[in-house]
Tab-separated table of C-alpha atoms in Angstrom:
chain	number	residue	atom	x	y	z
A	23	UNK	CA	56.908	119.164	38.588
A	24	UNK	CA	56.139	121.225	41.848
A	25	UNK	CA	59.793	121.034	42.386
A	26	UNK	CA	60.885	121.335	38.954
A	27	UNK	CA	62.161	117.564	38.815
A	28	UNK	CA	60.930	116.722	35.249
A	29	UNK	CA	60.280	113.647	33.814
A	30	UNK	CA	63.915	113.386	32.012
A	31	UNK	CA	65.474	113.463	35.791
A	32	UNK	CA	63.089	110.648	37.230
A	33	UNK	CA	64.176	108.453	34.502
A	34	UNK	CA	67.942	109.150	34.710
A	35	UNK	CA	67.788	108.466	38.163
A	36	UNK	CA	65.842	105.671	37.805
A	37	UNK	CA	68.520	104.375	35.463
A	38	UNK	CA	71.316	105.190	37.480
A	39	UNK	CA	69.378	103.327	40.741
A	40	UNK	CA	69.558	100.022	38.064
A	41	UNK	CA	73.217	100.214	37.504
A	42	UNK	CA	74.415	101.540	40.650
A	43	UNK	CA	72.533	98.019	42.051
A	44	UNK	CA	74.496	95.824	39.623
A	45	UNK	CA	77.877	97.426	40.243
A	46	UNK	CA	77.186	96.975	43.724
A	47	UNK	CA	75.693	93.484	43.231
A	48	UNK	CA	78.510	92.584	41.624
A	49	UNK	CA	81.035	93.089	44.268
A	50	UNK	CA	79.351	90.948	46.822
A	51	UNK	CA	77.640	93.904	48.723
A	52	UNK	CA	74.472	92.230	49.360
A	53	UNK	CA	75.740	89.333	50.652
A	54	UNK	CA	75.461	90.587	54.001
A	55	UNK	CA	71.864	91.658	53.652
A	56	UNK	CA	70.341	88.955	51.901
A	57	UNK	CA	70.373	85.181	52.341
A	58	UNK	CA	68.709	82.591	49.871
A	59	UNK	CA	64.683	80.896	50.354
A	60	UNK	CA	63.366	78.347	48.557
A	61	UNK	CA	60.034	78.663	47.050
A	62	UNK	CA	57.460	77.654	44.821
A	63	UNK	CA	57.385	79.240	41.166
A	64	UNK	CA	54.396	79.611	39.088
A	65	UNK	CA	53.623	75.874	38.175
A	66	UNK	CA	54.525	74.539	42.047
A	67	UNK	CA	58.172	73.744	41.617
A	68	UNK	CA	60.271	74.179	44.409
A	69	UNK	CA	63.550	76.758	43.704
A	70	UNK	CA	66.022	78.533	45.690
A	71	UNK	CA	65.753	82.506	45.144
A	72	UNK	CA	69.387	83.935	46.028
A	73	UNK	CA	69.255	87.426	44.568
A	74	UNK	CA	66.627	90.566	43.783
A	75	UNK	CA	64.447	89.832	40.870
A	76	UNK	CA	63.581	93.311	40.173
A	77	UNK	CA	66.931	95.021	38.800
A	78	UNK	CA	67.187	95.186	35.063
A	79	UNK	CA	70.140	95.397	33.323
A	80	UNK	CA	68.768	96.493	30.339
A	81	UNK	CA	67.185	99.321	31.495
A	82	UNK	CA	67.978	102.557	29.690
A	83	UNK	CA	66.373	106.105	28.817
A	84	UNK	CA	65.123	105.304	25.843
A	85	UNK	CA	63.225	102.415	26.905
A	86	UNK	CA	61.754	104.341	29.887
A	87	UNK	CA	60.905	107.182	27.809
A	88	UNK	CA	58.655	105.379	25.634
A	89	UNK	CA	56.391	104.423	28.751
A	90	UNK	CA	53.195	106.353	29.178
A	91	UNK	CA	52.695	108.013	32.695
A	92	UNK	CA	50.374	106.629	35.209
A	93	UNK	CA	47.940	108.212	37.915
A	94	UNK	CA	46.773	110.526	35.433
A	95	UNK	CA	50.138	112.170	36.063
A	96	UNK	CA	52.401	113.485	33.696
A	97	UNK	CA	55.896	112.731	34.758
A	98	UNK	CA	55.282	109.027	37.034
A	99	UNK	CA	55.930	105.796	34.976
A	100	UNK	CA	55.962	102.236	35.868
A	101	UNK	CA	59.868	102.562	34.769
A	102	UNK	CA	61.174	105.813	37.506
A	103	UNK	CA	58.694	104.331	40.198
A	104	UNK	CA	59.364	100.843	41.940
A	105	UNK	CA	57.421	97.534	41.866
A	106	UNK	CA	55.353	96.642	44.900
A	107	UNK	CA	57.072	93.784	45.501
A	108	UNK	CA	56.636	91.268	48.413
A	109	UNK	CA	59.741	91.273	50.477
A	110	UNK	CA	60.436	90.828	54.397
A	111	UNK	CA	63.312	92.259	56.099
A	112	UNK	CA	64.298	92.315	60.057
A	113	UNK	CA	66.714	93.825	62.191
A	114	UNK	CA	67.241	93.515	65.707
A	115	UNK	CA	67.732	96.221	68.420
A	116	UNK	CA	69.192	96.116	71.799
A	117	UNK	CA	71.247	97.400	74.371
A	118	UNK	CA	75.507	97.154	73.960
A	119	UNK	CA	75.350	95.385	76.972
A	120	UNK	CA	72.600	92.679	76.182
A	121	UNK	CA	74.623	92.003	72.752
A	122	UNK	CA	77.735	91.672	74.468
A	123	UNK	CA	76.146	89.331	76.915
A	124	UNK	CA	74.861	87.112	74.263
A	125	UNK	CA	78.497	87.582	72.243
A	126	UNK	CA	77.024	89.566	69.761
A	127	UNK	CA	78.919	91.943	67.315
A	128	UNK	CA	77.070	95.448	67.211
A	129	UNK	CA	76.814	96.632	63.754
A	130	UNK	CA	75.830	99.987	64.746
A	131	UNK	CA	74.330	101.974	66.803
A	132	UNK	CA	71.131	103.609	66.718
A	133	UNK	CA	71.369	107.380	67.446
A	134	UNK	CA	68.050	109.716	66.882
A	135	UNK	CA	64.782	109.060	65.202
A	136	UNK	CA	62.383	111.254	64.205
A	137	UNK	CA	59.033	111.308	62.442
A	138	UNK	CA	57.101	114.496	60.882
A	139	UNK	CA	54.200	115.014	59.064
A	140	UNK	CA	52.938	116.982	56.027
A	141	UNK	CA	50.453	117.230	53.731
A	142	UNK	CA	48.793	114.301	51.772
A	143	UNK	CA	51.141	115.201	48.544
A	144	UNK	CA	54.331	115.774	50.583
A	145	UNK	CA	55.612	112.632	50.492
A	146	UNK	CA	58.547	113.489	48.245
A	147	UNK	CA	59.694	116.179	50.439
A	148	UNK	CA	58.789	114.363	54.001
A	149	UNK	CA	62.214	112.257	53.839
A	150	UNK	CA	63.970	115.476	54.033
A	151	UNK	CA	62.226	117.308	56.677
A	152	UNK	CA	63.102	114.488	58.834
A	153	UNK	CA	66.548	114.635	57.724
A	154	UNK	CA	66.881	117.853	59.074
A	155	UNK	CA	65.270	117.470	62.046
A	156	UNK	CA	67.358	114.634	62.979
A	157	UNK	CA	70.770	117.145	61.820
A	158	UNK	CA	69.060	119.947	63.683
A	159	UNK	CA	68.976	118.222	67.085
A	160	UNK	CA	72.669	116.956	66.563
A	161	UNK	CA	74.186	119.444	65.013
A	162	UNK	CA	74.721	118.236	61.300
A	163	UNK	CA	74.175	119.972	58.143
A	164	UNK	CA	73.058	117.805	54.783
A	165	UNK	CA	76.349	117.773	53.774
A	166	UNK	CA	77.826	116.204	57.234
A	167	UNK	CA	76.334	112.886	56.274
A	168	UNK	CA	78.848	110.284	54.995
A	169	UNK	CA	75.437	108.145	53.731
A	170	UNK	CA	72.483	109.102	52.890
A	171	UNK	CA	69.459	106.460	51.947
A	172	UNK	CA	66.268	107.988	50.968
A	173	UNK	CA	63.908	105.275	49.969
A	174	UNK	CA	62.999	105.246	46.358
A	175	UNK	CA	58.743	105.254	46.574
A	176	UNK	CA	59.316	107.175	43.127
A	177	UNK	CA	62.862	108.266	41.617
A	178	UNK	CA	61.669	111.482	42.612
A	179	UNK	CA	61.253	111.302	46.596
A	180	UNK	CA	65.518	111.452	46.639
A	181	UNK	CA	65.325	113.938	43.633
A	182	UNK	CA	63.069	116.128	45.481
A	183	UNK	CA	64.164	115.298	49.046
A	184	UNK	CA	68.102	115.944	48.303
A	185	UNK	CA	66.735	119.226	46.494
A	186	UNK	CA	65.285	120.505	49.175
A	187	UNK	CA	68.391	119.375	52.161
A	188	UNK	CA	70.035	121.758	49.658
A	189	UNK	CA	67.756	125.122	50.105
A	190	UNK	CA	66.627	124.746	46.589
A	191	UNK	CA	70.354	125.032	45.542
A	192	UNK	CA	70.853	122.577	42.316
A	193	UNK	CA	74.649	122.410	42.703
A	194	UNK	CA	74.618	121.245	46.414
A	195	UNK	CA	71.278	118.946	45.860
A	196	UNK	CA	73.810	117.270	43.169
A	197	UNK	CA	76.915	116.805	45.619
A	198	UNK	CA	74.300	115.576	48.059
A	199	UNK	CA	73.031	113.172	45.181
A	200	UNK	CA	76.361	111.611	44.952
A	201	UNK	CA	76.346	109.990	48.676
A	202	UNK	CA	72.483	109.041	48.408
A	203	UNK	CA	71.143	105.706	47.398
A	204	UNK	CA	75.324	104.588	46.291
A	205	UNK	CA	74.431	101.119	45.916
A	206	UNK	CA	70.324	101.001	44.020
A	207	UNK	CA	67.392	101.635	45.460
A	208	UNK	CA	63.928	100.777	45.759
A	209	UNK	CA	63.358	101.530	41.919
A	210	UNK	CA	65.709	98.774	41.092
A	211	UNK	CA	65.024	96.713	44.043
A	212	UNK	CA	61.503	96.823	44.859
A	213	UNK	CA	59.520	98.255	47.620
A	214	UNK	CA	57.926	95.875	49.530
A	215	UNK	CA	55.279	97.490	51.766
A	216	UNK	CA	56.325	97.548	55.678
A	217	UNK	CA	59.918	95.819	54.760
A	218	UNK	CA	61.144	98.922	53.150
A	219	UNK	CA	62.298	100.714	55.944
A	220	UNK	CA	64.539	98.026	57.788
A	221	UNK	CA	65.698	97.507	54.179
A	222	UNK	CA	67.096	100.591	54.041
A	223	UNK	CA	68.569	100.606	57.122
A	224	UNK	CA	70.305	97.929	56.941
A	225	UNK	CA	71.595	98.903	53.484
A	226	UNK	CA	73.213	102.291	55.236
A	227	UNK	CA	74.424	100.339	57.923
A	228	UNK	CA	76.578	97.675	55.348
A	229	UNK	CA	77.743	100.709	53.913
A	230	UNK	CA	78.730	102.514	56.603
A	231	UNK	CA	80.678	99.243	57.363
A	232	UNK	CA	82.138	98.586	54.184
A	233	UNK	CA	84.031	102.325	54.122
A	234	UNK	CA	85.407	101.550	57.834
A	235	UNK	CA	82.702	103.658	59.915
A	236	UNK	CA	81.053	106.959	59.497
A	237	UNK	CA	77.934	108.515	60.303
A	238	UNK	CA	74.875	108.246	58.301
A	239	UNK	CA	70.843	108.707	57.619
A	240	UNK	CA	67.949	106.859	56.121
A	241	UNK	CA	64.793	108.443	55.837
A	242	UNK	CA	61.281	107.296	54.083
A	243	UNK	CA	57.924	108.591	53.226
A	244	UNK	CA	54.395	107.097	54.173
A	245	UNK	CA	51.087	107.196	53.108
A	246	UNK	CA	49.654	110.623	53.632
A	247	UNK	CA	52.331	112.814	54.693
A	248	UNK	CA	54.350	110.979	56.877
A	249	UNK	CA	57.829	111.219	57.150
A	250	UNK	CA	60.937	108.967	58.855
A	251	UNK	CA	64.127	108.905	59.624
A	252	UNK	CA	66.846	107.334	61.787
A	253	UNK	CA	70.244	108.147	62.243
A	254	UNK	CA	73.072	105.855	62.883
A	255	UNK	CA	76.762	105.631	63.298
A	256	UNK	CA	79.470	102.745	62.748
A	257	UNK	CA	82.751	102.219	64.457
């Protein structure tokens, strides 16, 4: 409430993260982030696992309002925050020359990084002060990237994040809102500790792809205070 994102606003965005995943789901845009495992299920069968098991589609505000708050909080419920889910994800960096030595296709390349830290409660706001750091030292505003991915540790890290890329101004934190987290996000998906990040990553860059190139951002919080974010561009 620091940042007067209330409870209503967690949950809508927390809805919205669930249906943005489906629509996206539905058009195939995971495909190129995900591929199928077999395991075991809870009695020792073997089965293949081809998609997230996290998204509901029956998730709505009425069902999330009637969920008490946890952490002796007042706005946090197990319905605007994501599961800790297990999850592994992996990308590989290298040189342009090394990949076109081996014959392989680039799917972006890796411009800045940077890392800040705050305070132990500043995770929601971390993501953003990263953000600008990285636009500070290449000369973009909020509003200059085509993507944005802010990792979803609670629906409101991009609530609060996007809030403050925008100075505190409501209007632009909403215009920001509509090019962050497009396709579902961790709230839907899950957050599987130390997989999150590539996750989101490669979630920008399949974006970035899919619209024929751009420039965009991803940006997480850790434990504590810490802060990420990489930026990337696409041909």
């Amino acid at each position: 409430m620091r940042h007067g994102i209330d409870r209503r606003q967690q949950d809508e965005w927390a809805v919205m993260s669930h249906r943005r995943y489906f629509a996206a789901d539905a058009t195939g845009y995971f495909d190129a982030e995900r591929f199928a495992i077999e395991a075991d299920d809870d009695k020792g069968r073997s089965r293949i696992i081809t998609a997230d098991e996290s998204p509901r589609a029956d998730t709505d505000l009425n069902k999330l309002a009637a969920l008490r708050p946890v952490y002796d909080g007042k706005t946090v419920t197990p319905g605007n925050a994501p599961g800790l889910n297990d999850g592994a994800a992996f990308l590989v960096i290298t040189r342009r020359t090394i990949a076109q030595e081996h014959e392989l296709e680039p799917l972006a390349r890796l411009v800045d990084y940077a890392q800040v830290c705050g305070g132990p409660t500043s995770g929601t706001t971390t993501p953003a002060t990263a953000i600008l750091r990285l636009g500070a030292r290449n000369g973009r505003r909020p509003d200059d990237w085509d993507l944005i991915e802010i990792n979803e540790a609670y629906a409101a890290t991009p609530l609060v994040s996007t809030l403050v890329l925008a100075d505190g101004d409501r209007a632009k934190a909403e215009k920001l809102r509509e090019r962050t987290n497009l396709h579902g996000g961790a709230v839907a998906i899950g957050h599987p500790l130390g997989a999150s990040g590539a996750r989101i990553i490669m979630t920008l860059i399949n974006g970035l792809r899919r619209r024929g190139g751009g420039c965009g951002v991803a940006a997480i919080c850790g434990g504590f205070g810490q802060g990420d974010a990489v930026m990337l561009d696409t041909p």
